Amino acid sequence: MTIDLPTAFRIRHLRDESPTVRTFILDGALHAEPGQFVMVWIPRVNEKPFSLVDDAPITLTIARVGPFTEAAHWLREGDRLWVRGPYGRGFAPLPRPAVLVGGGYGAAPLAFLARRLRAQGVEVSVALGAKCARDLVLVERFQAAGCAVHPATEDGSLGHRGLATDVAARLLDKHPDAALYACGPEAMLERLARLCREWGTPGQFSMERLMKCGLGVCGSCDYGGLLVCRDGPVFSAEQVLGA
Amino acid sequence: MTTPDLSVSLCGIFLRNPLVLASGILGTSAELLERVARCGAGAVTSKSCGPTPRAGHPNPTVLAWGHGLINAVGLSNPGADEEARILRDAKARLAPLGVPLIASIFAETVQGFGEVARKVAEAAPDFIEVNISCPNVEAEFGRPFAADARDAAAVTAVVRRAVSLPVIVKLSPNVPDIAAIARAVESEGADAISAINTLGPGMVIDTDSGKPILANRTGGVSGPAIRPIAVRCVYDVSRAVRVPVIGIGGVACGRDAAEMIMAGATAVGIGTAVYDRGPEVFAAIAEELLAFMATHGYTAVSQMRGLAHDD
Ligand SMILES: Cc1cc2nc3c(=O)[nH]c(=O)nc-3n(C[C@H](O)[C@H](O)[C@H](O)COP(=O)(O)OP(=O)(O)OC[C@H]3O[C@@H](n4cnc5c(N)ncnc54)[C@H](O)[C@@H]3O)c2cc1C
Ligand SMILES: Cc1cc2nc3c(=O)[nH]c(=O)nc-3n(C[C@H](O)[C@H](O)[C@H](O)COP(=O)(O)O)c2cc1C
Ligand code: FES
C-alpha cells in the first residue's frame, strides 16, 4: 500500500553516521522494496525524496547538503517528520552472489537491499566509497546483516586508497557470476554500467533526478524519456547508458 | 461489421485517435513527448511555457488526495527560447509517428502572449494552445484572463495576429458563464477551444499539523472528481461556438472519453489518468473507446459527437 498524503511519524531514534549524515528511525512502518523512495515533508519548509534504509521501522539516512536537509538535521527525537510513499521501482534481488557499490549516501538503499539479499541466503560483498574514513556511512548496518564490507577512501584513511569502482572491479573478478547493484554519483554509476556491459554482468543502478511530484505526472525527473520517480529510480545498465 | 474508425480531424489536422496529452503532464522534454506519442496518444501538448524561465513553487506541488490530484506547480518552465529548442526536437521526433504537437503558452501580459507565441511558432508545432487560465496575470486582483470575456478576447486577438498556426484557447471552469468566454475567443479568431483547466483553487490540510500541504497552500483540482463539471462545460461551450472543442477533465477510461465526445468534444484531453494508469493509458483508453464503439455500433467518432445536445 502506498500512502499518498504526507503522514506524520515521530522520530524515535537519531544516529550520527558522519559529521554531515544522520540516520532517522521513525515510529512506524511501510511495506516497501529496497530501492524505493519516500517523499519527506517538513511543513512550511519543503518536501524532498529520500531512499528507504529500512521499511519497518521507517529508516532514512539524510546527508546535510542544503536548506531542507539542514532543517531535517535540526529535528530531535520525539519531533515529527511527514512521509508519503513508497514510490518507484526498487531493486530486483537476484539469486546469485551480490556486489553492492555505494558512493556517499548511496549506501542508503543498498543497506536495505543487503538485508533482503542476506535473508535469501545470498553472499553479499559491499564496496563503499567516501572521501575519508569518517565519511563512510552505514558500515555497521552492512556488517550486522552479514556482508563483507570493503571500504575505499580517496585519502586512503581506510581500506583501498581510491575509488569504490576499483574495488567493485576486483570483487567482480572474484565473483564472475555476481550481480551488481549500485547507488551513488552519476559518474560512478555510468562507469559501473559500462563495466557491466563489457563483462556481461547484470547490473541495477539507482539514479537521481530533481523530483517534484514523485507520482509520474510533472515530468521534472525526466531521464531521457524515462521517469526516475515511476520507471526508476532503479535502472538497468542499458537504460543508464541509453538515456 | 466494419471496425470503428478512431481518427478525427482537428482544424483540418489528422489525429489517429481523439486522445490528447493535456498540458503540464509529462510534456517537459522532447523525449517524454515522444514517449507519450509512442504510448498511443493522438496528439501531445507540451507543458505551458512563458516568456522567461520560472522555477515554479517549492514542494509539495502535486498531491494525490484520494479522488484525483491537486497541483500548484507554479508554471515552472525553461522560458520561450529554450522551449522553442525543445519543441523543434519534439516536432522532429513526432513527425515520423504522425502525431501532432500542440505547444502550450502563457504570459503575464496581453502583449506577452504575442511574443511567446511568435517565438514558439518558429519551432513549427502543429497548434498553439493559449493557456489563459493561469493565476499570474496583469489583470486586477490576479484574475486569470479566462475569467473575463474581454481579457480572454484580447489575448486571443494578439496571438491570432502573431502566428498563422491554428490557435487553441484553453478555458477555465471557474467562471459563471463559460459559454460567454468561449463566444468571445471564437469571435477573435480562436480555431479551437480546450475546456477545462483545473477547478478551484482547492486546499488540502494536514490534520496532524493543521497546515495546508501544498507549499502554495492552494492548487488546481483535477481528475475524476471534476469530470461532471468538465462534461457540463464542454456541453455549454460546444453549444455556444462552431469551432471544435478539446474536452478535458477527469477522463480515465474509454467510456469517459465517449461521454466527453457526446457532450460535444472533437478530441479528448487526458492528464490525471496518467497518474492512475501510467503513460500507457493512451493505448488502453483508445482500445476501450474502440470496444465501446463496436458494442454500440458506432463506426466513426463523429457519430457520437454532441449526442447529448437536444437539437
Ligand atoms: C530517489 C532519490 C533518493 C534519494 N535518497 C537520498 C538519501 O537516502 N539520502 C540523502 O541524503 N539524499 C537522498 N536524495 C537526495 C536528496 O533528495 C537531496 O539531497 C535533497 O533534496 C536536498 O535538499 P536540500 O534542500 O537540503 O538541498 P538543495 O540545496 O535544495 O539541493 C542540494 C542538491 O540536492 C539535489 N536535490 C535538491 N532537490 C532535489 C529534489 N527535489 N529531488 C532530487 N534531488 C534534489 C540537487 O542535486 C541539489 O544540487 C535522494 C534523491 C532521490 C531523487
Ligand atoms: C500536475 C499538473 C500540471 C498542470 N499543468 C498545466 C499547464 O502547465 N498548463 C495547462 O494549460 N494546464 C495544466 N494542467 C491542467 C491539465 O492540462 C488539465 O486541464 C486538468 O488537469 C484537467 O484534466 P485531467 O482531469 O485529465 O487532469 C496541469 C494539471 C496537472 C495535474
Ligand atoms: S517527479 Fe514528477 S514525474 Fe517524476
XYZ file of C-alpha atoms and ligand atoms in Angstrom, chain A residues 20-22 35-39 45-53 59-71 73 105-109 183 206-212 220-221 228-229 232-233, chain B residues 59, ligand 1:
104
model
C 27.122 15.574 7.930
C 24.991 12.426 7.671
C 22.336 11.352 10.177
C 15.466 0.903 -3.716
C 12.040 2.504 -3.375
C 11.928 6.038 -2.000
C 9.624 8.245 0.029
C 8.826 11.950 -0.177
C 9.938 24.044 4.623
C 9.790 21.725 1.607
C 9.291 18.141 0.509
C 12.155 16.039 -0.906
C 12.850 12.434 -1.948
C 14.858 10.007 0.198
C 15.638 6.322 -0.149
C 14.431 3.894 2.479
C 17.223 2.356 4.509
C 14.576 4.435 8.434
C 16.161 7.281 6.472
C 19.758 8.388 6.170
C 19.955 12.069 5.321
C 23.047 13.996 4.259
C 23.047 17.700 5.146
C 23.554 19.435 1.797
C 21.087 22.342 1.672
C 18.079 24.094 3.240
C 15.738 21.095 3.533
C 18.258 18.613 4.865
C 19.554 21.332 7.202
C 16.019 21.689 8.614
C 19.021 17.863 10.934
C 24.640 8.385 0.988
C 24.144 5.981 -1.949
C 24.757 3.389 0.736
C 21.200 4.068 1.993
C 19.086 1.935 -0.389
C 23.820 3.835 -5.976
C 19.646 3.712 -8.584
C 19.570 7.127 -10.284
C 18.607 10.617 -9.094
C 16.824 13.481 -10.772
C 15.035 16.532 -9.416
C 11.723 15.272 -8.112
C 8.608 17.303 -7.550
C 10.639 17.086 -13.689
C 12.520 13.793 -13.163
C 13.078 8.376 -12.365
C 10.154 8.506 -9.914
C 13.025 4.014 -11.658
C 14.866 5.039 -9.566
C 7.347 21.392 -2.894
C 15.303 8.747 -5.483
C 16.142 9.618 -4.607
C 16.614 9.123 -3.403
C 17.396 9.910 -2.569
N 17.832 9.361 -1.402
C 18.574 10.106 -0.557
C 19.010 9.560 0.687
O 18.747 8.409 1.020
N 19.756 10.350 1.485
C 20.072 11.641 1.150
O 20.746 12.308 1.924
N 19.661 12.189 -0.026
C 18.912 11.452 -0.881
N 18.488 12.010 -2.064
C 18.876 13.391 -2.381
C 18.002 14.374 -1.636
O 16.690 14.361 -2.163
C 18.583 15.803 -1.795
O 19.856 15.832 -1.245
C 17.751 16.822 -1.087
O 16.589 17.043 -1.815
C 18.484 18.126 -0.933
O 17.609 19.131 -0.474
P 18.150 20.450 0.254
O 17.079 21.448 0.306
O 18.772 20.091 1.539
O 19.335 20.905 -0.687
P 19.321 21.773 -2.015
O 20.240 22.919 -1.775
O 17.934 22.059 -2.462
O 19.950 20.759 -3.055
C 21.202 20.113 -2.921
C 21.303 19.081 -4.034
O 20.311 18.062 -3.832
C 19.673 17.720 -5.056
N 18.212 17.970 -4.945
C 17.606 19.090 -4.498
N 16.271 18.989 -4.560
C 16.022 17.768 -5.068
C 14.824 17.082 -5.387
N 13.612 17.625 -5.230
N 14.925 15.855 -5.940
C 16.146 15.287 -6.135
N 17.294 15.890 -5.843
C 17.242 17.114 -5.308
C 20.289 18.558 -6.130
O 21.223 17.773 -6.832
C 20.988 19.669 -5.403
O 22.143 20.058 -6.045
C 17.718 11.241 -2.932
C 17.247 11.751 -4.135
C 16.480 10.963 -4.979
C 15.986 11.520 -6.278
